[in-house]
XYZ file of C-alpha atoms in Angstrom:
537
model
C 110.271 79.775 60.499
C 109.129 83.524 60.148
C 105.734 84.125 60.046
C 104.017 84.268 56.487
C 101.310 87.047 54.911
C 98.047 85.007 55.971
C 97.292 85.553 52.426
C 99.403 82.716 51.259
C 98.207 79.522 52.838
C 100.421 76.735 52.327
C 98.400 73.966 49.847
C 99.549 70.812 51.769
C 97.094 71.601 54.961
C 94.057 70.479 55.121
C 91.123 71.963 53.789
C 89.519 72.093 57.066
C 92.213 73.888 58.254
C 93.045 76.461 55.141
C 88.891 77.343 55.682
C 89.569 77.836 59.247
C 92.759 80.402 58.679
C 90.798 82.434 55.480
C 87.257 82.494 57.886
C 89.863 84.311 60.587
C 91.775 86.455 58.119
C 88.363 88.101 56.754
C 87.156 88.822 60.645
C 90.391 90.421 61.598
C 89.745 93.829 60.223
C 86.321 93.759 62.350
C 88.181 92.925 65.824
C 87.914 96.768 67.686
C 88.322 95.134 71.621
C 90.272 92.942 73.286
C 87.318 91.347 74.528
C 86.611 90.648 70.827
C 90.374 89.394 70.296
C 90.625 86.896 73.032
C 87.216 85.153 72.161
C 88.176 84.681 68.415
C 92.097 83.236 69.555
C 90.661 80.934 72.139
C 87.937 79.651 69.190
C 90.508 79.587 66.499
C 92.574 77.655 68.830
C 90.063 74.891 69.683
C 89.405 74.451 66.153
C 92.665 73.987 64.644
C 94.892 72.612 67.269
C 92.294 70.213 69.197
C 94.780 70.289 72.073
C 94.163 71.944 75.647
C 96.607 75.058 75.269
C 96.649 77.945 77.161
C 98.398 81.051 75.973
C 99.679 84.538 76.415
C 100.116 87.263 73.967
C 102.485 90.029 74.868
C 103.547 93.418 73.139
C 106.604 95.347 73.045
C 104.744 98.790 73.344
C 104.822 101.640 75.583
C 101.125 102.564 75.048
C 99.666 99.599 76.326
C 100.237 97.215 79.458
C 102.712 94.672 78.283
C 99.896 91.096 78.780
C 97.878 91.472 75.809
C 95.278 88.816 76.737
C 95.519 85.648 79.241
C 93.603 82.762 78.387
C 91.055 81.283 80.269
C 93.011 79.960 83.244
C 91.395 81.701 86.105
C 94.564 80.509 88.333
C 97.081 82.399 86.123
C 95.026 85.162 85.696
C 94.716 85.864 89.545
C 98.823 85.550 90.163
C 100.438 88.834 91.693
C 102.864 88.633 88.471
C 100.538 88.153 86.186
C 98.380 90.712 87.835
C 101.677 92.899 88.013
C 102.250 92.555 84.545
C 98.449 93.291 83.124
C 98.922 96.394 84.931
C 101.579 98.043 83.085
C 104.534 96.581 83.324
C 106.340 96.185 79.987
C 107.237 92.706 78.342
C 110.704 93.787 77.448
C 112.697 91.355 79.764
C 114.705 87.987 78.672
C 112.261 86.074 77.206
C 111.708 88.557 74.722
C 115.565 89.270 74.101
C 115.231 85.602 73.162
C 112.579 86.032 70.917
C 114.137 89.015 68.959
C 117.249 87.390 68.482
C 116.259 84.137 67.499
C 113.109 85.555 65.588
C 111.777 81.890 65.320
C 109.325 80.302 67.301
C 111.487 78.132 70.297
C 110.167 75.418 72.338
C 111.115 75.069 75.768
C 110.433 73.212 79.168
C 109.648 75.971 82.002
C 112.109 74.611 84.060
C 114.489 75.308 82.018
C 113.929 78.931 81.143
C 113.146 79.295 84.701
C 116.984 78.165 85.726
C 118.201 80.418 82.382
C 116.220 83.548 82.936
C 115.146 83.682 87.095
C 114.604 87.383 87.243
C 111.588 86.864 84.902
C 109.094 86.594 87.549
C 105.840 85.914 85.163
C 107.412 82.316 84.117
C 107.447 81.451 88.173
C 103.351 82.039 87.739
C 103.483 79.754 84.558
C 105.405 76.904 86.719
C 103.420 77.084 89.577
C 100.145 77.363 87.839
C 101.451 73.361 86.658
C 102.869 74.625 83.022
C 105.335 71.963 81.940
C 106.316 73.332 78.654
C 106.374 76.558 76.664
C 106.324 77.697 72.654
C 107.214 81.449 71.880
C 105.985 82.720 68.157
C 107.212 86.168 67.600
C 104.946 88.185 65.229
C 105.909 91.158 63.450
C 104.703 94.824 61.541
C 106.493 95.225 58.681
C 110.227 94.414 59.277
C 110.436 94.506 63.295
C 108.635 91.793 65.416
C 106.386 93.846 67.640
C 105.569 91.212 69.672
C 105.079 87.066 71.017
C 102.605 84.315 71.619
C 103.208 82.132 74.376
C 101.813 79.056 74.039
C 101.763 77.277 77.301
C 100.781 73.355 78.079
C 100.234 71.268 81.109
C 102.304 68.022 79.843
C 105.152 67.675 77.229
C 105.224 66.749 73.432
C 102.005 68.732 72.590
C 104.140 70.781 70.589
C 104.364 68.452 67.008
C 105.775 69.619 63.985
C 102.119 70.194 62.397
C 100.955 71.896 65.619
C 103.797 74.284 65.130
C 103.208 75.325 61.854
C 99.240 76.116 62.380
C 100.458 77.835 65.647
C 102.716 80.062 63.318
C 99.966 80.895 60.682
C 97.634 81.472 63.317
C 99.907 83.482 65.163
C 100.087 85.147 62.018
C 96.590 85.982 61.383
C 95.639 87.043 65.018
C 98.919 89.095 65.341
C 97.210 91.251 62.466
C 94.101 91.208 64.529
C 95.886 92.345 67.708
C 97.846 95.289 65.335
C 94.288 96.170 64.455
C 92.850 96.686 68.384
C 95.834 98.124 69.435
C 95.080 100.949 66.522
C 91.924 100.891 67.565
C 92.689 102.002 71.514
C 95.187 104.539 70.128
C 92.810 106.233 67.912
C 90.001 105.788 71.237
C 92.867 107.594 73.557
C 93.263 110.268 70.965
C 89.599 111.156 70.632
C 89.187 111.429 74.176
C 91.866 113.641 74.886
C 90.793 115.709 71.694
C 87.432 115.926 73.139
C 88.671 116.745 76.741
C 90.833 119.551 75.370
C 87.468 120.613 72.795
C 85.161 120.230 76.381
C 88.253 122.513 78.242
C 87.706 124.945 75.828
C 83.746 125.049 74.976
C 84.199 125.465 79.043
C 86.091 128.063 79.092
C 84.185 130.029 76.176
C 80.836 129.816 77.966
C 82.327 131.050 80.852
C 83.847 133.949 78.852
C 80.742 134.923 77.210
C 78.999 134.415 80.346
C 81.388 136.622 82.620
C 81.292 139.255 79.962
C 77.657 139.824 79.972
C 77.288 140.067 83.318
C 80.500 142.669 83.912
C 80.174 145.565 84.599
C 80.762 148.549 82.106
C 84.022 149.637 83.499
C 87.245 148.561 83.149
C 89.014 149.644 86.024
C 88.801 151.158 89.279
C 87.982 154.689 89.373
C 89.075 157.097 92.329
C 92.177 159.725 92.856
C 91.362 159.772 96.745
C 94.120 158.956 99.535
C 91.575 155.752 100.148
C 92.222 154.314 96.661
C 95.640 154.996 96.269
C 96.172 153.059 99.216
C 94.618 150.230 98.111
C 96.077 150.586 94.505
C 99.666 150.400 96.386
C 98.675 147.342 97.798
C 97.650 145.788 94.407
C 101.012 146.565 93.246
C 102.513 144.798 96.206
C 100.803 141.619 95.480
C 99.757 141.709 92.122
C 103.317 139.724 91.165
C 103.449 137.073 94.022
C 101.045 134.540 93.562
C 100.151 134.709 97.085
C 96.635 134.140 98.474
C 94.649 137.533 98.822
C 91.237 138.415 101.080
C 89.169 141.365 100.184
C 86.897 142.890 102.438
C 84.545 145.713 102.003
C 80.746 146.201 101.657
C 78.774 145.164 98.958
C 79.457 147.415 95.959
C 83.138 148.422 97.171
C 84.364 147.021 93.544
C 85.846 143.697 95.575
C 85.607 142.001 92.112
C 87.064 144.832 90.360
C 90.284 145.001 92.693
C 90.423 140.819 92.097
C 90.594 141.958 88.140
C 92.957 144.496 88.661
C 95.283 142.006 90.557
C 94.619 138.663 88.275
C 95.647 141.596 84.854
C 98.783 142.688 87.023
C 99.894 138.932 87.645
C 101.930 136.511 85.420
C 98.347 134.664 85.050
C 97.273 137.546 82.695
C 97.211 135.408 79.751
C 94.120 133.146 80.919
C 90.592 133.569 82.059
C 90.367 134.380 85.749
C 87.583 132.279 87.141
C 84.828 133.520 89.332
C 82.082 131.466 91.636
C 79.752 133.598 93.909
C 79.717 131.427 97.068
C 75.923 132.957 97.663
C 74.667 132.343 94.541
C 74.433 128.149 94.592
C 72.860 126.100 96.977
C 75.042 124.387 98.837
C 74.267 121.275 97.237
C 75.728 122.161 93.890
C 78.623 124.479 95.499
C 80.631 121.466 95.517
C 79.975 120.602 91.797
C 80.840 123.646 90.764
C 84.174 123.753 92.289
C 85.735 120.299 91.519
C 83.106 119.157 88.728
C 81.380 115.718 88.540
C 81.319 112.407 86.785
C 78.629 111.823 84.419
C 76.221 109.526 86.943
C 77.450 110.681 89.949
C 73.952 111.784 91.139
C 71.011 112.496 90.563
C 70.697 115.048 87.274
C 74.393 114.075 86.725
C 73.840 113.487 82.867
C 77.087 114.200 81.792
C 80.704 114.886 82.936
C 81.180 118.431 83.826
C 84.336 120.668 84.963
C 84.713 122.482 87.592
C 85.956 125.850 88.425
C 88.987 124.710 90.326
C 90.371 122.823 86.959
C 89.116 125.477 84.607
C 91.356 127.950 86.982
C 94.718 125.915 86.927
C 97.303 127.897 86.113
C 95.197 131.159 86.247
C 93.332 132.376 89.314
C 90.080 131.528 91.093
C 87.661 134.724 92.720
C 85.650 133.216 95.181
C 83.180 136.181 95.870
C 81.126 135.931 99.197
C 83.409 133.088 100.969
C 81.509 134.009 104.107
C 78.443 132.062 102.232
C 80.202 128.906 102.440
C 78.633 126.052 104.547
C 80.787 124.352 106.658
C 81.307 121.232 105.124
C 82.349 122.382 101.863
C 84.942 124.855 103.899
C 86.989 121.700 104.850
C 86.877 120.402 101.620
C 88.113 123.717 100.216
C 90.999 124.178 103.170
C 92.259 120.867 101.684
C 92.544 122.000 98.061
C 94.725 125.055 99.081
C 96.790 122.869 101.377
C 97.417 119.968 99.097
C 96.653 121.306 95.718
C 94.536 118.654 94.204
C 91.224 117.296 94.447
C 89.028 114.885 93.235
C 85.317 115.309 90.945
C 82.100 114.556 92.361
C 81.695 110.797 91.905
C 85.386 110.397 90.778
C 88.577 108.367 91.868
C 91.491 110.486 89.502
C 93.318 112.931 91.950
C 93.809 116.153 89.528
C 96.391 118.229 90.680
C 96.014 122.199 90.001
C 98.361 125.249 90.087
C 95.478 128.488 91.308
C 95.733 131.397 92.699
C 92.970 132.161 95.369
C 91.443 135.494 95.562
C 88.677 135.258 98.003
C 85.789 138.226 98.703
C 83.466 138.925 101.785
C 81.480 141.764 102.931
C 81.106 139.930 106.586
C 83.688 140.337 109.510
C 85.349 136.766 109.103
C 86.807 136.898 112.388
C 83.947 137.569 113.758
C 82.395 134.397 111.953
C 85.656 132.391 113.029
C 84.429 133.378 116.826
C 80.911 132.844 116.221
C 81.959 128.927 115.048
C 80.635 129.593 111.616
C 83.649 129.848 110.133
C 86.604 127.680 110.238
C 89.862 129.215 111.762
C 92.115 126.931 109.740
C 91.015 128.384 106.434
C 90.272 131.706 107.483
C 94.189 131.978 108.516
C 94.659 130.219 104.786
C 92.737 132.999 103.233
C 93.955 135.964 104.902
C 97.606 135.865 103.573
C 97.223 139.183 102.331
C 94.318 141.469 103.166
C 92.731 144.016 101.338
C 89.981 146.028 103.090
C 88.091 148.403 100.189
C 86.630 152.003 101.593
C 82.804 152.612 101.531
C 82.084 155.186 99.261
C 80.731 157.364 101.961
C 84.762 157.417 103.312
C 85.888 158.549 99.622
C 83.655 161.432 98.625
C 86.509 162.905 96.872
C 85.779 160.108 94.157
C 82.406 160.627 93.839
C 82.977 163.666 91.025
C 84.773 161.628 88.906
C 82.288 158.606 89.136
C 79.467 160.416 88.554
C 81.181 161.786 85.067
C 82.314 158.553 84.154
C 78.864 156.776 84.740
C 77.156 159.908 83.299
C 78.924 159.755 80.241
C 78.502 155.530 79.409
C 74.608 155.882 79.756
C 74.058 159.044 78.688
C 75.231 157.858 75.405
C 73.631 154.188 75.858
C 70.301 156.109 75.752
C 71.033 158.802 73.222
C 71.397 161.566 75.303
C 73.399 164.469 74.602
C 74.050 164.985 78.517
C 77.672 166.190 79.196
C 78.134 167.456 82.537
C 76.358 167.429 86.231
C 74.886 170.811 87.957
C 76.827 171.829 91.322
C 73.672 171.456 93.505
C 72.628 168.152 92.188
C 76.640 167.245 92.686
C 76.292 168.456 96.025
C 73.638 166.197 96.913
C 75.490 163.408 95.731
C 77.983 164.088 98.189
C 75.424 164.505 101.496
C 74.074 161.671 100.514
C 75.247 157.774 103.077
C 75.321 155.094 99.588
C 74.666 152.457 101.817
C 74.854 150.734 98.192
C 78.205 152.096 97.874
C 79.614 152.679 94.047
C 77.136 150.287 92.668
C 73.934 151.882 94.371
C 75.942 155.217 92.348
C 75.543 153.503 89.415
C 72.489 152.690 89.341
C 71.730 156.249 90.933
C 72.701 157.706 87.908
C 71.458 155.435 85.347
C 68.495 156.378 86.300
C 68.854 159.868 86.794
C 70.193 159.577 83.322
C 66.989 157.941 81.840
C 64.553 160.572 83.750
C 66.587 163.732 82.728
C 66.205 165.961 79.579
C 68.713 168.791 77.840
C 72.421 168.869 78.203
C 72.454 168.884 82.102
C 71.924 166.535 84.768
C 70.236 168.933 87.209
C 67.666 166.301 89.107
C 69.469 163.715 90.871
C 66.514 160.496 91.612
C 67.738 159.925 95.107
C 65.668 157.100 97.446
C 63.282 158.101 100.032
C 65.171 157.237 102.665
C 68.074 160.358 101.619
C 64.821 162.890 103.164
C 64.708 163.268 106.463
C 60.842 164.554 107.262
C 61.395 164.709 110.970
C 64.586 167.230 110.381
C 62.311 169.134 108.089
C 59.653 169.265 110.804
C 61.463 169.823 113.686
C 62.606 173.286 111.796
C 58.997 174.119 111.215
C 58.171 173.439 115.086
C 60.853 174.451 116.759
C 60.424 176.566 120.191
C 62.835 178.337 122.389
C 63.392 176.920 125.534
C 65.388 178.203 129.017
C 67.826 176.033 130.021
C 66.002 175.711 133.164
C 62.828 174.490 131.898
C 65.178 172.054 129.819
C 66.759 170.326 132.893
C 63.642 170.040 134.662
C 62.175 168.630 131.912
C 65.147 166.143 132.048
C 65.706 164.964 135.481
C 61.702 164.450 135.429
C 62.214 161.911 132.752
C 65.292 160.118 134.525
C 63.315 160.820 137.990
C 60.536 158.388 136.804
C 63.170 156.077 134.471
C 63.954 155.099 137.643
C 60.702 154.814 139.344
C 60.989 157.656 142.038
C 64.001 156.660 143.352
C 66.531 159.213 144.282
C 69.246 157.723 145.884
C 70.763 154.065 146.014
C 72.609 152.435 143.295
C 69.711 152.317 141.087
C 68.730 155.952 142.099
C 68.394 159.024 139.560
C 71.255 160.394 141.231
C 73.399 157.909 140.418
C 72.446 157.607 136.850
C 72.993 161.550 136.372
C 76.106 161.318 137.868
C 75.814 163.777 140.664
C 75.769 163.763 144.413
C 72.096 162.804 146.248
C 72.249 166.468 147.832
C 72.998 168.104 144.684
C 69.964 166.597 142.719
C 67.923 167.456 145.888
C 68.914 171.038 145.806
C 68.325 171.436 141.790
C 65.250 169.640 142.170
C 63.963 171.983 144.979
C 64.974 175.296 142.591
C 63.119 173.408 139.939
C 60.193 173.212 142.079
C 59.899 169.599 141.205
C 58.077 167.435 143.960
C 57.568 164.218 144.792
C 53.560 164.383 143.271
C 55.493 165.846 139.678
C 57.212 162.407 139.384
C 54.614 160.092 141.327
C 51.402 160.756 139.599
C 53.385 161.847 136.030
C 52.354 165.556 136.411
């Protein structure tokens, strides 16, 4: 008989038992777990039947694993089917074929349905767990039964004519209740993965908003020179691939502006490129950073967070300063690029990502790969496709056209109606080393900017270190000397370098590169003697 709206209890039960049913039918809208489900079937089912049944409750749904809830027969529970079955395989075999065609509850011996229906490996578990007999009560949502109870005893003839009909209405009842939990999870999956994609994105703002403040004014690379261009024809050649690329330069050779230029030329345009500073972190957060954590996973761990490697996929990581890297994390890394996935901090879920590695030093990583502080594996990973950037003391040709374009930005950040550069300041600009390179230019003129009046930049703030005081006094001092007085000078000084020896391997001679005899001979035109070197006259 099809199952009835709980709302309509038949008058011929028992009071006891029409309490019981309306008791469950005003709890079912409160069930929210499965937990919560299986404790109020088990009670219902002590109460009304007063028989030792065990069941099973099984949905036809994709969403969920197909067993519902076991009862409390730890022996069932722990069967590799039954296990197979809680974890996600779907209860769409014979038995329910039965069910939907019949769409009435059937009573059966497991034997039997064992000898009918053999490829249905969870009725083995029943049998050997000492079921003798079996009641199925399909249950349904509107007009299509969504699912079955499996009622399940240990002897035969539990299963009266009264039994059956409270098993129906109850079936009824709790197959509202499991409607109502299965709701429940869907609307509990939903909200997480709305609040993943809502976390993804907060991410990725902050790090927008975060990368913008700290970038610097310019947009693109400036420089004309044959240096550049090269470099700029080498963008060009790798912007499009996707492949792997290793810039190398001194601090302030624009290394992060070249990874820009190549992440905006590259089918990756349309998201955020990602940038971590390998020098910036300690290395015990360097790790966190990159794959992310689980909330809990250690100390200060308050919350889940994600990590630049999954806020990258499909777009493309800078990892500025590799060179900083300890050596622990650099395995963990080399593993990432080979197998591309990882795993969080604390965290079991492999997450698989599709990034594009741009990688930055100013050290000489083969020189590290030698010295054992870098690892050779991932050093051959990262240099795919090198890029090495020119000091700016290489490109001087640039500098011009740098100095106008950093002139002009903070000229009119300070409200300054400077417009152009005088030749001699230019031209000590370009005598000058920038061990800083562009960004030491920068700053150069920034402040040049802030300490200069009227429409000219005529005073260029250079360090201390671009004087050289002994040049300067080694004009004002200098004195004419005769070549002879110069190489006696000389050999004195290599004469006792070498502690009065003349001759020998060790001997002045040697070291001057000229035949014993020969220094003798200059030696005795010098009129330098054996007291001039001894005593240090």
């Amino acid at each position: 008989m099809p199952a009835k709206k709980t709302n309509q209890l038949p008058k011929a039960l028992p009071i006891k038992e029409q309490a019981i049913l309306l008791q469950l039918s005003c709890r079912v809208a409160a069930v929210r777990s499965r937990e919560q489900f299986a404790a109020m079937l088990q009670d219902s089912t002590h109460l009304l039947l007063n028989e030792k049944y065990h069941l099973l409750c099984l949905m036809h749904d994709t969403a969920i694993p197909a067993l519902f809830v076991c009862g409390n027969d730890a022996n069932l529970l722990h069967h590799p089917d039954m296990i197979e079955l809680m974890q996600g395989r779907q209860a769409a075999d014979a038995i329910w074929q039965m069910v939907v065609k019949k769409k009435e509850p059937a009573t059966c011996s497991i034997a039997a349905l064992r000898k009918k229906f053999p490829e249905v490996a969870w009725l083995s578990a029943l049998q050997e767990t000492g079921a003798r007999e079996i009641m199925t009560i399909p249950f349904s949502n509107s007009d299509s039964i969504t699912g079955f109870f499996c009622f399940y005893a240990m002897r035969t003839g539990l299963f009266s004519d009264d039994k059956c009909s409270l098993m129906q209405w109850l079936t009824a009842v709790m197959g509202n209740a499991m409607v109502n939990v299965l709701t429940h999870e869907r609307m509990e999956q939903q909200l997480k993965k709305i609040s993943r994609y809502k976390q993804q994105i907060e991410n990725e703002h902050s790090y927008l908003l975060e990368e913008n403040s700290r970038a610097t004014a310019f947009s693109e690379v400036i420089g004309t020179g044959e240096a550049m261009k090269q470099v700029f024809r080498m963008v060009s050649q790798v912007a499009g691939s996707g492949s792997t690329v290793l810039l190398q330069g001194e601090s302030g050779t624009g290394k992060e502006l070249i990874a820009r230029a190549i992440h905006r030329s590259s089918d990756r345009q349309h998201k955020l490129m990602i940038k971590l500073n390998c020098a910036a972190l300690p290395p015990s957060l360097i790790e966190s950073e990159l794959f992310g954590h689980e909330k809990g996973s250690f100390t200060g761990a308050l919350e889940k967070r994600t990590g630049k490697f999954e806020l990258a996929n499909n777009s493309t990581l800078f990892l500025d300063e590799i060179g900083e890297l300890p050596l622990e994390l650099q395995a963990k890394l080399l593993r990432v690029l080979q197998e591309k996935e990882f795993e969080r901090v604390g965290g079991t879920q492999t997450i698989k990502v599709n990034v594009r590695i741009i990688a930055a030093t100013n050290r000489n990583l083969q020189k590290e790969v030698e010295a054992g502080r870098f690892r050779p594996d991932l050093f051959y990973r990262l240099n795919v496709f090198p890029i090495v950037l020119p000091p700016l003391r290489d490109r001087k040709e640039d500098i011009p056209e740098l100095v106008q374009h950093f002139m002009e930005r903070f000229a009119k950040n300070a409200g300054k109606p400077i417009r152009k550069i005088s030749a001699q300041a230019l031209q000590h600009l370009r005598t000058y080393s920038f061990p800083g390179n562009v960004r030491e230019l920068e700053h150069l003129i920034e402040r040049s900017v802030l300490l200069s009046s009227g429409t000219v930049l005529s005073n260029i703030d250079l360090p201390a270190s671009a004087i050289r005081p002994a040049a300067a006094e080694d004009k004002d001092n200098f004195t004419i000397k005769t070549l002879d007085e110069m190489q006696r000078s000389y050999i004195l000084k290599v004469v006792k370098k070498c502690n009065g020896r003349i001759s020998g391997i060790h001997g002045a001679a040697t070291r001057l590169g000229l035949p014993h005899s020969t220094l003798m001979s200059k030696m005795k035109k010098l009129k330098i003697t054996k007291e001039h070197f001894v005593e240090g006259k």
